[in-house]
Amino acid sequence: MRPGGLSAAIEALRQGAGTALSHPLRSVLGALAVAVAVGTVATVDASLFALGEYARRSTARTFGADTFVVAQVASAGQASRRELQRKLQRNPPLRRAELRFLEQNAGGRALYAATAQARADLTSGARRFEYAAVNGTGAALPELRDLALARGRFFLPEEERRAAPVVVLGHDVAETLFPGRDPLGQQVRLGRRAFTVIGVQQKQGTAGGVSLDRYVWLPLPAWERVFGPAATLQVTGRAPGGQPYTLAEDRARASLRARRSLRPGEEDDFDVLTPDAARGFVLRLAQRVSAAAPPIALMALLAAVVVVANTTLVSVTQRTREIGVRRALGASRRHVMAEVLAESALVALAGGLAGLLGAVLLAEAARLVSGADFVVRGSAAGVGLATSLAAGLVAGLYPAHRAALVDVIAALRLE
């Protein structure tokens, strides 16, 4: 910057700020338009981030972050009703014998845990919890997904083998049956059988509209003593040692195809649900929101540019005599243009800051209400401020050009 350039820039900013502050209503209208545009961009970004985090966490809670599921039908909401019906007719149920075959042929590449679910009431004394999701599963399940135990433990392999009458309760079940008491060691009745509570899960909320706090876990053999043999099993699998789940998935698929004597090229008669597919619905929703966001933000930004340009043009018109006096006293066209650009840029930047503040407050309110990770990220804030500054400069170009072309003699004649 040449000598005097910095002082000239500071003087332009001072003059621009003074002009904006001397007409607060006009400046607020311009800033408000920019605030709406920047707030829209930041809010959409926070919503997309929250959707992505929700997809990741809900999948990890209900499915496991690096696991897959083999089942008779496991579509994760992606198949039509007709397709589901076709699969139910074509795919045979998954039985205990096939689970044993998968385990015998894992070859150290996969860990498995089967699950069967039924809806039933649990009681403890005079208290009842209705329609709980009662899951019979394997002792290896905690190795495959995070069950978020708050107290106690999960059942052991030896307890699974002997169908021990032990149970792990979801948060809501424990709170309903044992309000104000420690559930560990207490008895609950399921059907006509008594079970000892050995663990309680943390509060986990919902996933896909289904409460995860109504779950009850017990050994699969004990579950079968209450409900009888499962109509079909759902097998959760994972590769050991942090290896990619695709290795275990390929092993499970090949093993089950061999067990069912499927020929090469023949369609699988079972479903495999991967973590990416389980997150699919939320991620597709996020993609739709992100596709709609740019046009909305662009429209809001164009409207803001027009409003700021109009308010700045009005300012130039009202200051025509003042501009003429400044030109007569030695101010150059460049100085006049810099002052007008500084005014529009400062108004737009103030609007950008207000929009970001509004987006932060809105995100915090949404986080407190929903518990989701609504956060205005630093990258979105930086883009918002840069965009507002650029919008202010663009909006000020025409008014600045008009100001620079003011005829000094004609301006001085104005009253």
mmCIF file of C-alpha atoms in Angstrom:
data_model
loop_
_atom_site.group_PDB
_atom_site.id
_atom_site.type_symbol
_atom_site.label_atom_id
_atom_site.label_comp_id
_atom_site.label_asym_id
_atom_site.label_seq_id
_atom_site.Cartn_x
_atom_site.Cartn_y
_atom_site.Cartn_z
ATOM 1 C CA MET A 1 0.000 0.000 0.000
ATOM 2 C CA ARG A 2 1.448 3.379 -1.030
ATOM 3 C CA PRO A 3 2.090 6.048 1.656
ATOM 4 C CA GLY A 4 -1.139 7.507 2.838
ATOM 5 C CA GLY A 5 -3.088 4.485 1.594
ATOM 6 C CA LEU A 6 -3.725 3.105 5.080
ATOM 7 C CA SER A 7 -4.779 6.460 6.461
ATOM 8 C CA ALA A 8 -7.060 6.969 3.459
ATOM 9 C CA ALA A 9 -8.667 3.569 4.039
ATOM 10 C CA ILE A 10 -9.187 4.339 7.735
ATOM 11 C CA GLU A 11 -10.687 7.720 6.847
ATOM 12 C CA ALA A 12 -13.027 6.055 4.325
ATOM 13 C CA LEU A 13 -14.167 3.557 6.967
ATOM 14 C CA ARG A 14 -14.674 6.362 9.482
ATOM 15 C CA GLN A 15 -16.737 8.392 7.046
ATOM 16 C CA GLY A 16 -18.742 5.342 5.974
ATOM 17 C CA ALA A 17 -19.466 4.356 9.582
ATOM 18 C CA GLY A 18 -20.484 7.916 10.425
ATOM 19 C CA THR A 19 -22.897 8.064 7.475
ATOM 20 C CA ALA A 20 -24.441 4.692 8.386
ATOM 21 C CA LEU A 21 -24.873 5.686 12.038
ATOM 22 C CA SER A 22 -26.394 9.055 11.140
ATOM 23 C CA HIS A 23 -29.282 7.271 9.395
ATOM 24 C CA PRO A 24 -29.954 4.261 11.687
ATOM 25 C CA LEU A 25 -33.334 3.234 10.244
ATOM 26 C CA ARG A 26 -32.010 3.082 6.695
ATOM 27 C CA SER A 27 -28.921 1.174 7.820
ATOM 28 C CA VAL A 28 -30.951 -1.285 9.877
ATOM 29 C CA LEU A 29 -33.154 -2.114 6.862
ATOM 30 C CA GLY A 30 -30.103 -2.908 4.758
ATOM 31 C CA ALA A 31 -28.437 -4.899 7.525
ATOM 32 C CA LEU A 32 -31.633 -6.849 8.186
ATOM 33 C CA ALA A 33 -31.771 -8.080 4.597
ATOM 34 C CA VAL A 34 -28.193 -9.336 4.844
ATOM 35 C CA ALA A 35 -28.887 -10.869 8.269
ATOM 36 C CA VAL A 36 -31.722 -12.947 6.809
ATOM 37 C CA ALA A 37 -29.489 -14.240 4.003
ATOM 38 C CA VAL A 38 -26.513 -15.078 6.224
ATOM 39 C CA GLY A 39 -28.738 -16.517 8.949
ATOM 40 C CA THR A 40 -30.382 -18.775 6.367
ATOM 41 C CA VAL A 41 -27.027 -20.127 5.194
ATOM 42 C CA ALA A 42 -25.757 -20.709 8.741
ATOM 43 C CA THR A 43 -29.008 -22.324 9.910
ATOM 44 C CA VAL A 44 -29.105 -24.702 6.950
ATOM 45 C CA ASP A 45 -25.483 -25.677 7.574
ATOM 46 C CA ALA A 46 -26.238 -26.316 11.264
ATOM 47 C CA SER A 47 -29.261 -28.423 10.302
ATOM 48 C CA LEU A 48 -27.249 -30.508 7.849
ATOM 49 C CA PHE A 49 -24.532 -31.058 10.449
ATOM 50 C CA ALA A 50 -27.157 -32.107 13.006
ATOM 51 C CA LEU A 51 -28.749 -34.518 10.528
ATOM 52 C CA GLY A 52 -25.384 -36.095 9.765
ATOM 53 C CA GLU A 53 -24.532 -36.478 13.450
ATOM 54 C CA TYR A 54 -27.998 -37.888 14.157
ATOM 55 C CA ALA A 55 -27.553 -40.456 11.389
ATOM 56 C CA ARG A 56 -24.155 -41.459 12.742
ATOM 57 C CA ARG A 57 -25.218 -41.716 16.401
ATOM 58 C CA SER A 58 -28.581 -43.374 15.843
ATOM 59 C CA THR A 59 -26.989 -45.964 13.591
ATOM 60 C CA ALA A 60 -24.260 -46.618 16.156
ATOM 61 C CA ARG A 61 -26.845 -47.080 18.932
ATOM 62 C CA THR A 62 -29.272 -49.313 17.067
ATOM 63 C CA PHE A 63 -26.933 -50.981 14.644
ATOM 64 C CA GLY A 64 -23.278 -50.466 15.484
ATOM 65 C CA ALA A 65 -20.861 -48.122 13.759
ATOM 66 C CA ASP A 66 -18.952 -50.835 11.857
ATOM 67 C CA THR A 67 -21.355 -53.764 11.903
ATOM 68 C CA PHE A 68 -23.733 -55.352 9.432
ATOM 69 C CA VAL A 69 -26.951 -57.341 9.823
ATOM 70 C CA VAL A 70 -28.000 -60.536 8.061
ATOM 71 C CA ALA A 71 -31.735 -61.213 8.179
ATOM 72 C CA GLN A 72 -34.643 -62.661 6.275
ATOM 73 C CA VAL A 73 -35.664 -59.095 5.399
ATOM 74 C CA ALA A 74 -33.607 -56.029 6.378
ATOM 75 C CA SER A 75 -34.476 -53.184 4.051
ATOM 76 C CA ALA A 76 -34.037 -50.111 6.357
ATOM 77 C CA GLY A 77 -37.089 -48.527 4.755
ATOM 78 C CA GLN A 78 -35.593 -48.589 1.249
ATOM 79 C CA ALA A 79 -37.839 -51.230 -0.325
ATOM 80 C CA SER A 80 -41.418 -50.786 -1.479
ATOM 81 C CA ARG A 81 -44.248 -52.750 0.104
ATOM 82 C CA ARG A 82 -44.392 -55.001 -2.950
ATOM 83 C CA GLU A 83 -40.648 -55.669 -2.724
ATOM 84 C CA LEU A 84 -40.929 -56.488 0.986
ATOM 85 C CA GLN A 85 -43.751 -58.904 0.281
ATOM 86 C CA ARG A 86 -41.701 -60.553 -2.456
ATOM 87 C CA LYS A 87 -38.746 -60.972 -0.106
ATOM 88 C CA LEU A 88 -40.910 -62.418 2.660
ATOM 89 C CA GLN A 89 -42.242 -65.015 0.219
ATOM 90 C CA ARG A 90 -38.871 -65.784 -1.358
ATOM 91 C CA ASN A 91 -36.427 -65.570 1.573
ATOM 92 C CA PRO A 92 -36.578 -68.449 4.068
ATOM 93 C CA PRO A 93 -36.306 -67.653 7.793
ATOM 94 C CA LEU A 94 -32.869 -67.524 9.375
ATOM 95 C CA ARG A 95 -32.554 -70.407 11.862
ATOM 96 C CA ARG A 96 -30.253 -71.348 14.743
ATOM 97 C CA ALA A 97 -28.616 -74.046 12.594
ATOM 98 C CA GLU A 98 -27.554 -71.396 10.069
ATOM 99 C CA LEU A 99 -26.204 -69.211 12.867
ATOM 100 C CA ARG A 100 -24.055 -72.132 14.064
ATOM 101 C CA PHE A 101 -22.874 -72.656 10.468
ATOM 102 C CA LEU A 102 -21.857 -68.997 10.216
ATOM 103 C CA GLU A 103 -19.965 -69.216 13.521
ATOM 104 C CA GLN A 104 -18.212 -72.435 12.536
ATOM 105 C CA ASN A 105 -17.083 -70.948 9.228
ATOM 106 C CA ALA A 106 -16.158 -67.467 10.502
ATOM 107 C CA GLY A 107 -12.463 -68.309 10.090
ATOM 108 C CA GLY A 108 -11.476 -65.529 12.489
ATOM 109 C CA ARG A 109 -12.865 -62.933 10.088
ATOM 110 C CA ALA A 110 -16.211 -62.290 11.759
ATOM 111 C CA LEU A 111 -17.955 -62.137 15.124
ATOM 112 C CA TYR A 112 -21.678 -62.874 15.303
ATOM 113 C CA ALA A 113 -24.586 -62.402 17.699
ATOM 114 C CA ALA A 114 -28.146 -63.429 16.841
ATOM 115 C CA THR A 115 -31.193 -61.530 18.071
ATOM 116 C CA ALA A 116 -34.890 -62.367 18.240
ATOM 117 C CA GLN A 117 -37.468 -59.824 19.381
ATOM 118 C CA ALA A 118 -40.975 -59.970 20.781
ATOM 119 C CA ARG A 119 -43.314 -57.489 22.437
ATOM 120 C CA ALA A 120 -44.405 -58.324 25.972
ATOM 121 C CA ASP A 121 -45.288 -56.844 29.370
ATOM 122 C CA LEU A 122 -42.894 -56.972 32.330
ATOM 123 C CA THR A 123 -44.017 -56.824 35.950
ATOM 124 C CA SER A 124 -42.395 -56.289 39.310
ATOM 125 C CA GLY A 125 -44.787 -56.583 42.225
ATOM 126 C CA ALA A 126 -47.767 -54.380 41.435
ATOM 127 C CA ARG A 127 -45.913 -52.395 38.764
ATOM 128 C CA ARG A 128 -46.154 -53.181 35.064
ATOM 129 C CA PHE A 129 -44.322 -51.993 31.971
ATOM 130 C CA GLU A 130 -46.404 -52.667 28.893
ATOM 131 C CA TYR A 131 -45.290 -53.615 25.402
ATOM 132 C CA ALA A 132 -41.543 -53.691 25.977
ATOM 133 C CA ALA A 133 -39.232 -54.743 23.144
ATOM 134 C CA VAL A 134 -37.891 -58.004 24.598
ATOM 135 C CA ASN A 135 -34.723 -59.144 22.811
ATOM 136 C CA GLY A 136 -33.137 -62.546 23.095
ATOM 137 C CA THR A 137 -29.527 -62.312 21.972
ATOM 138 C CA GLY A 138 -25.994 -63.599 22.372
ATOM 139 C CA ALA A 139 -23.440 -62.676 25.012
ATOM 140 C CA ALA A 140 -21.157 -61.342 22.267
ATOM 141 C CA LEU A 141 -23.502 -58.469 21.407
ATOM 142 C CA PRO A 142 -21.599 -55.854 23.518
ATOM 143 C CA GLU A 143 -18.541 -56.616 21.375
ATOM 144 C CA LEU A 144 -20.515 -55.685 18.261
ATOM 145 C CA ARG A 145 -22.355 -52.523 19.334
ATOM 146 C CA ASP A 146 -22.412 -50.072 22.202
ATOM 147 C CA LEU A 147 -25.249 -50.976 24.568
ATOM 148 C CA ALA A 148 -24.464 -47.999 26.837
ATOM 149 C CA LEU A 149 -24.789 -49.729 30.197
ATOM 150 C CA ALA A 150 -25.216 -47.247 33.042
ATOM 151 C CA ARG A 151 -25.063 -49.839 35.827
ATOM 152 C CA GLY A 152 -24.328 -53.510 36.168
ATOM 153 C CA ARG A 153 -23.200 -55.740 33.340
ATOM 154 C CA PHE A 154 -24.342 -57.761 30.346
ATOM 155 C CA PHE A 155 -24.807 -61.514 30.652
ATOM 156 C CA LEU A 156 -21.856 -63.857 30.139
ATOM 157 C CA PRO A 157 -21.364 -66.665 27.576
ATOM 158 C CA GLU A 158 -21.806 -69.262 30.311
ATOM 159 C CA GLU A 159 -25.115 -67.645 31.302
ATOM 160 C CA GLU A 160 -26.196 -67.734 27.678
ATOM 161 C CA ARG A 161 -25.357 -71.448 27.361
ATOM 162 C CA ARG A 162 -27.407 -72.445 30.397
ATOM 163 C CA ALA A 163 -30.287 -70.070 29.613
ATOM 164 C CA ALA A 164 -29.786 -68.196 32.871
ATOM 165 C CA PRO A 165 -32.827 -66.142 33.963
ATOM 166 C CA VAL A 166 -31.013 -62.801 33.876
ATOM 167 C CA VAL A 167 -32.058 -59.593 32.169
ATOM 168 C CA VAL A 168 -30.735 -56.146 31.226
ATOM 169 C CA LEU A 169 -33.330 -53.362 31.275
ATOM 170 C CA GLY A 170 -33.648 -50.233 29.174
ATOM 171 C CA HIS A 171 -33.817 -46.907 31.007
ATOM 172 C CA ASP A 172 -37.591 -46.399 30.803
ATOM 173 C CA VAL A 173 -38.326 -49.985 31.821
ATOM 174 C CA ALA A 174 -36.102 -49.700 34.901
ATOM 175 C CA GLU A 175 -37.562 -46.312 35.882
ATOM 176 C CA THR A 176 -41.131 -47.595 35.592
ATOM 177 C CA LEU A 177 -40.653 -50.859 37.473
ATOM 178 C CA PHE A 178 -38.244 -49.567 40.127
ATOM 179 C CA PRO A 179 -38.852 -45.832 40.679
ATOM 180 C CA GLY A 180 -36.374 -44.427 43.169
ATOM 181 C CA ARG A 181 -34.765 -47.828 43.732
ATOM 182 C CA ASP A 182 -31.696 -49.635 42.471
ATOM 183 C CA PRO A 183 -32.939 -52.277 39.992
ATOM 184 C CA LEU A 184 -29.791 -54.430 40.225
ATOM 185 C CA GLY A 185 -30.523 -57.737 41.898
ATOM 186 C CA GLN A 186 -34.286 -57.177 41.760
ATOM 187 C CA GLN A 187 -36.726 -59.620 40.184
ATOM 188 C CA VAL A 188 -38.967 -59.000 37.157
ATOM 189 C CA ARG A 189 -41.504 -61.384 35.684
ATOM 190 C CA LEU A 190 -41.713 -62.046 31.977
ATOM 191 C CA GLY A 191 -44.491 -64.407 31.061
ATOM 192 C CA ARG A 192 -44.552 -66.932 33.873
ATOM 193 C CA ARG A 193 -40.828 -66.769 34.562
ATOM 194 C CA ALA A 194 -38.805 -64.663 37.005
ATOM 195 C CA PHE A 195 -35.611 -62.942 35.881
ATOM 196 C CA THR A 196 -32.894 -61.200 37.900
ATOM 197 C CA VAL A 197 -31.863 -57.712 36.773
ATOM 198 C CA ILE A 198 -28.090 -57.603 36.195
ATOM 199 C CA GLY A 199 -27.771 -54.400 34.160
ATOM 200 C CA VAL A 200 -29.473 -51.124 33.242
ATOM 201 C CA GLN A 201 -28.891 -49.065 30.109
ATOM 202 C CA GLN A 202 -28.378 -45.326 29.916
ATOM 203 C CA LYS A 203 -31.147 -43.179 28.489
ATOM 204 C CA GLN A 204 -30.680 -43.311 24.723
ATOM 205 C CA GLY A 205 -33.707 -41.547 23.265
ATOM 206 C CA THR A 206 -35.161 -42.556 19.921
ATOM 207 C CA ALA A 207 -33.840 -43.691 16.555
ATOM 208 C CA GLY A 208 -36.051 -43.671 13.498
ATOM 209 C CA GLY A 209 -39.033 -42.813 15.683
ATOM 210 C CA VAL A 210 -38.525 -45.917 17.854
ATOM 211 C CA SER A 211 -37.682 -45.558 21.546
ATOM 212 C CA LEU A 212 -34.441 -47.294 22.506
ATOM 213 C CA ASP A 213 -35.292 -47.041 26.209
ATOM 214 C CA ARG A 214 -38.060 -49.671 26.072
ATOM 215 C CA TYR A 215 -35.593 -52.466 25.276
ATOM 216 C CA VAL A 216 -35.029 -55.553 27.409
ATOM 217 C CA TRP A 217 -32.138 -57.958 26.809
ATOM 218 C CA LEU A 218 -31.855 -61.598 27.905
ATOM 219 C CA PRO A 219 -30.005 -64.707 26.700
ATOM 220 C CA LEU A 220 -31.499 -66.122 23.510
ATOM 221 C CA PRO A 221 -32.073 -69.629 25.023
ATOM 222 C CA ALA A 222 -33.923 -68.014 27.943
ATOM 223 C CA TRP A 223 -35.968 -65.959 25.486
ATOM 224 C CA GLU A 224 -36.928 -69.168 23.670
ATOM 225 C CA ARG A 225 -38.164 -70.696 26.922
ATOM 226 C CA VAL A 226 -40.589 -67.791 27.237
ATOM 227 C CA PHE A 227 -41.656 -67.267 23.631
ATOM 228 C CA GLY A 228 -40.695 -70.522 21.912
ATOM 229 C CA PRO A 229 -38.377 -70.832 18.888
ATOM 230 C CA ALA A 230 -38.002 -67.586 16.976
ATOM 231 C CA ALA A 231 -39.758 -67.383 13.632
ATOM 232 C CA THR A 232 -36.530 -65.910 12.240
ATOM 233 C CA LEU A 233 -33.296 -64.509 13.618
ATOM 234 C CA GLN A 234 -31.432 -61.321 12.891
ATOM 235 C CA VAL A 235 -27.664 -61.855 12.958
ATOM 236 C CA THR A 236 -25.352 -58.928 13.722
ATOM 237 C CA GLY A 237 -21.785 -59.296 12.523
ATOM 238 C CA ARG A 238 -18.514 -57.400 12.731
ATOM 239 C CA ALA A 239 -14.926 -57.914 11.704
ATOM 240 C CA PRO A 240 -12.565 -58.378 14.691
ATOM 241 C CA GLY A 241 -9.649 -56.118 15.511
ATOM 242 C CA GLY A 242 -11.009 -52.983 13.854
ATOM 243 C CA GLN A 243 -10.832 -54.492 10.359
ATOM 244 C CA PRO A 244 -13.264 -53.208 7.690
ATOM 245 C CA TYR A 245 -16.736 -54.664 8.151
ATOM 246 C CA THR A 246 -16.771 -55.541 4.438
ATOM 247 C CA LEU A 247 -14.366 -58.452 5.100
ATOM 248 C CA ALA A 248 -16.761 -59.996 7.610
ATOM 249 C CA GLU A 249 -19.762 -59.167 5.438
ATOM 250 C CA ASP A 250 -18.237 -60.979 2.460
ATOM 251 C CA ARG A 251 -17.438 -63.966 4.679
ATOM 252 C CA ALA A 252 -20.985 -64.107 6.032
ATOM 253 C CA ARG A 253 -22.541 -63.765 2.593
ATOM 254 C CA ALA A 254 -20.352 -66.495 1.097
ATOM 255 C CA SER A 255 -20.987 -68.832 4.056
ATOM 256 C CA LEU A 256 -24.755 -68.421 3.970
ATOM 257 C CA ARG A 257 -24.899 -68.833 0.201
ATOM 258 C CA ALA A 258 -22.910 -72.064 0.545
ATOM 259 C CA ARG A 259 -25.209 -73.266 3.344
ATOM 260 C CA ARG A 260 -28.273 -72.622 1.173
ATOM 261 C CA SER A 261 -26.667 -74.084 -1.972
ATOM 262 C CA LEU A 262 -27.117 -70.957 -4.066
ATOM 263 C CA ARG A 263 -25.469 -71.161 -7.477
ATOM 264 C CA PRO A 264 -23.093 -68.457 -8.809
ATOM 265 C CA GLY A 265 -25.116 -65.575 -10.207
ATOM 266 C CA GLU A 266 -28.241 -66.628 -8.327
ATOM 267 C CA GLU A 267 -29.835 -63.891 -6.232
ATOM 268 C CA ASP A 268 -29.308 -63.968 -2.446
ATOM 269 C CA ASP A 269 -32.318 -65.307 -0.568
ATOM 270 C CA PHE A 270 -31.470 -63.203 2.489
ATOM 271 C CA ASP A 271 -30.842 -59.524 3.188
ATOM 272 C CA VAL A 272 -27.630 -57.865 4.333
ATOM 273 C CA LEU A 273 -27.933 -54.412 5.864
ATOM 274 C CA THR A 274 -24.748 -52.329 6.104
ATOM 275 C CA PRO A 275 -24.096 -49.200 8.236
ATOM 276 C CA ASP A 276 -24.227 -46.985 5.142
ATOM 277 C CA ALA A 277 -27.601 -48.414 4.161
ATOM 278 C CA ALA A 278 -28.904 -47.991 7.712
ATOM 279 C CA ARG A 279 -27.938 -44.318 7.607
ATOM 280 C CA GLY A 280 -29.380 -43.987 4.117
ATOM 281 C CA PHE A 281 -32.736 -42.415 4.946
ATOM 282 C CA VAL A 282 -31.310 -39.593 7.056
ATOM 283 C CA LEU A 283 -28.462 -39.011 4.618
ATOM 284 C CA ARG A 284 -30.891 -38.837 1.675
ATOM 285 C CA LEU A 285 -32.921 -36.303 3.641
ATOM 286 C CA ALA A 286 -29.761 -34.283 4.264
ATOM 287 C CA GLN A 287 -28.937 -34.407 0.544
ATOM 288 C CA ARG A 288 -32.372 -33.050 -0.329
ATOM 289 C CA VAL A 289 -32.003 -30.233 2.167
ATOM 290 C CA SER A 290 -28.519 -29.412 0.886
ATOM 291 C CA ALA A 291 -29.802 -29.401 -2.710
ATOM 292 C CA ALA A 292 -32.523 -26.904 -1.818
ATOM 293 C CA ALA A 293 -30.241 -24.732 0.319
ATOM 294 C CA PRO A 294 -28.110 -23.002 -2.393
ATOM 295 C CA PRO A 295 -31.086 -21.602 -4.397
ATOM 296 C CA ILE A 296 -32.742 -20.369 -1.192
ATOM 297 C CA ALA A 297 -29.524 -18.761 0.037
ATOM 298 C CA LEU A 298 -28.832 -17.229 -3.380
ATOM 299 C CA MET A 299 -32.312 -15.707 -3.575
ATOM 300 C CA ALA A 300 -31.962 -14.287 -0.063
ATOM 301 C CA LEU A 301 -28.507 -12.925 -0.901
ATOM 302 C CA LEU A 302 -29.702 -11.275 -4.135
ATOM 303 C CA ALA A 303 -32.556 -9.663 -2.232
ATOM 304 C CA ALA A 304 -30.062 -8.412 0.356
ATOM 305 C CA VAL A 305 -27.808 -6.941 -2.364
ATOM 306 C CA VAL A 306 -30.770 -5.103 -3.894
ATOM 307 C CA VAL A 307 -31.900 -3.711 -0.518
ATOM 308 C CA VAL A 308 -28.404 -2.572 0.482
ATOM 309 C CA ALA A 309 -27.842 -1.044 -2.977
ATOM 310 C CA ASN A 310 -31.122 0.894 -2.733
ATOM 311 C CA THR A 311 -30.437 2.182 0.770
ATOM 312 C CA THR A 312 -26.905 3.210 -0.200
ATOM 313 C CA LEU A 313 -28.200 4.921 -3.352
ATOM 314 C CA VAL A 314 -30.708 6.854 -1.234
ATOM 315 C CA SER A 315 -27.833 7.865 1.031
ATOM 316 C CA VAL A 316 -25.828 9.140 -1.946
ATOM 317 C CA THR A 317 -28.819 11.085 -3.254
ATOM 318 C CA GLN A 318 -29.429 12.728 0.115
ATOM 319 C CA ARG A 319 -25.743 13.619 0.454
ATOM 320 C CA THR A 320 -25.278 15.107 -3.000
ATOM 321 C CA ARG A 321 -24.492 18.598 -1.660
ATOM 322 C CA GLU A 322 -22.161 17.145 0.994
ATOM 323 C CA ILE A 323 -20.331 15.164 -1.660
ATOM 324 C CA GLY A 324 -20.011 18.305 -3.800
ATOM 325 C CA VAL A 325 -18.529 20.233 -0.863
ATOM 326 C CA ARG A 326 -16.034 17.440 -0.184
ATOM 327 C CA ARG A 327 -15.036 17.364 -3.840
ATOM 328 C CA ALA A 328 -14.624 21.157 -3.848
ATOM 329 C CA LEU A 329 -12.373 20.887 -0.788
ATOM 330 C CA GLY A 330 -10.067 18.443 -2.571
ATOM 331 C CA ALA A 331 -11.560 14.968 -2.128
ATOM 332 C CA SER A 332 -10.893 12.841 -5.182
ATOM 333 C CA ARG A 333 -13.407 10.639 -6.978
ATOM 334 C CA ARG A 334 -11.543 7.629 -5.587
ATOM 335 C CA HIS A 335 -11.973 8.870 -2.018
ATOM 336 C CA VAL A 336 -15.709 9.422 -2.548
ATOM 337 C CA MET A 337 -16.126 5.931 -4.027
ATOM 338 C CA ALA A 338 -14.161 4.396 -1.138
ATOM 339 C CA GLU A 339 -16.399 6.102 1.433
ATOM 340 C CA VAL A 340 -19.611 4.881 -0.232
ATOM 341 C CA LEU A 341 -18.221 1.337 -0.590
ATOM 342 C CA ALA A 342 -17.151 1.428 3.057
ATOM 343 C CA GLU A 343 -20.670 2.449 4.106
ATOM 344 C CA SER A 344 -22.379 -0.377 2.198
ATOM 345 C CA ALA A 345 -19.735 -2.930 3.286
ATOM 346 C CA LEU A 346 -20.046 -1.973 6.965
ATOM 347 C CA VAL A 347 -23.860 -2.148 6.830
ATOM 348 C CA ALA A 348 -23.698 -5.575 5.187
ATOM 349 C CA LEU A 349 -21.027 -6.827 7.604
ATOM 350 C CA ALA A 350 -23.132 -5.704 10.568
ATOM 351 C CA GLY A 351 -26.050 -7.582 9.049
ATOM 352 C CA GLY A 352 -23.886 -10.674 8.615
ATOM 353 C CA LEU A 353 -22.854 -10.573 12.271
ATOM 354 C CA ALA A 354 -26.493 -10.156 13.330
ATOM 355 C CA GLY A 355 -27.525 -13.080 11.107
ATOM 356 C CA LEU A 356 -24.832 -15.314 12.593
ATOM 357 C CA LEU A 357 -25.843 -14.349 16.110
ATOM 358 C CA GLY A 358 -29.463 -15.172 15.296
ATOM 359 C CA ALA A 359 -28.420 -18.520 13.790
ATOM 360 C CA VAL A 360 -26.337 -19.352 16.887
ATOM 361 C CA LEU A 361 -29.254 -18.571 19.209
ATOM 362 C CA LEU A 362 -31.654 -20.566 17.041
ATOM 363 C CA ALA A 363 -29.248 -23.532 16.905
ATOM 364 C CA GLU A 364 -28.791 -23.453 20.671
ATOM 365 C CA ALA A 365 -32.555 -23.386 21.219
ATOM 366 C CA ALA A 366 -33.000 -26.308 18.813
ATOM 367 C CA ARG A 367 -30.228 -28.216 20.589
ATOM 368 C CA LEU A 368 -31.831 -27.710 23.992
ATOM 369 C CA VAL A 369 -35.279 -28.746 22.741
ATOM 370 C CA SER A 370 -34.310 -31.705 20.568
ATOM 371 C CA GLY A 371 -30.974 -32.796 22.039
ATOM 372 C CA ALA A 372 -29.511 -32.934 18.517
ATOM 373 C CA ASP A 373 -26.137 -31.444 17.613
ATOM 374 C CA PHE A 374 -27.284 -28.138 16.134
ATOM 375 C CA VAL A 375 -24.032 -26.166 15.911
ATOM 376 C CA VAL A 376 -23.052 -23.191 13.757
ATOM 377 C CA ARG A 377 -19.614 -24.295 12.655
ATOM 378 C CA GLY A 378 -16.677 -21.939 12.304
ATOM 379 C CA SER A 379 -16.429 -22.651 8.574
ATOM 380 C CA ALA A 380 -20.078 -21.624 8.072
ATOM 381 C CA ALA A 381 -19.519 -18.475 10.154
ATOM 382 C CA GLY A 382 -16.461 -17.551 8.094
ATOM 383 C CA VAL A 383 -18.282 -18.110 4.805
ATOM 384 C CA GLY A 384 -21.243 -16.100 6.093
ATOM 385 C CA LEU A 385 -19.119 -13.098 7.060
ATOM 386 C CA ALA A 386 -17.114 -13.225 3.821
ATOM 387 C CA THR A 387 -20.338 -13.462 1.832
ATOM 388 C CA SER A 388 -21.913 -10.522 3.646
ATOM 389 C CA LEU A 389 -18.804 -8.395 3.064
ATOM 390 C CA ALA A 390 -18.740 -9.331 -0.629
ATOM 391 C CA ALA A 391 -22.479 -8.599 -0.921
ATOM 392 C CA GLY A 392 -21.927 -5.171 0.636
ATOM 393 C CA LEU A 393 -19.143 -4.323 -1.800
ATOM 394 C CA VAL A 394 -21.198 -5.506 -4.786
ATOM 395 C CA ALA A 395 -24.233 -3.566 -3.560
ATOM 396 C CA GLY A 396 -22.142 -0.413 -3.178
ATOM 397 C CA LEU A 397 -20.576 -0.436 -6.646
ATOM 398 C CA TYR A 398 -23.339 1.411 -8.492
ATOM 399 C CA PRO A 399 -24.046 3.954 -5.726
ATOM 400 C CA ALA A 400 -20.285 4.611 -5.422
ATOM 401 C CA HIS A 401 -20.036 5.145 -9.168
ATOM 402 C CA ARG A 402 -22.975 7.577 -9.006
ATOM 403 C CA ALA A 403 -21.344 9.442 -6.135
ATOM 404 C CA ALA A 404 -18.051 9.756 -8.016
ATOM 405 C CA LEU A 405 -19.832 11.299 -11.015
ATOM 406 C CA VAL A 406 -21.570 14.033 -8.994
ATOM 407 C CA ASP A 407 -21.169 17.410 -10.703
ATOM 408 C CA VAL A 408 -19.464 19.673 -8.155
ATOM 409 C CA ILE A 409 -21.008 22.957 -9.399
ATOM 410 C CA ALA A 410 -24.541 21.511 -9.601
ATOM 411 C CA ALA A 411 -24.160 19.902 -6.158
ATOM 412 C CA LEU A 412 -23.076 23.183 -4.559
ATOM 413 C CA ARG A 413 -26.170 24.943 -5.924
ATOM 414 C CA LEU A 414 -28.481 22.498 -4.106
ATOM 415 C CA GLU A 415 -30.112 23.670 -0.880
#
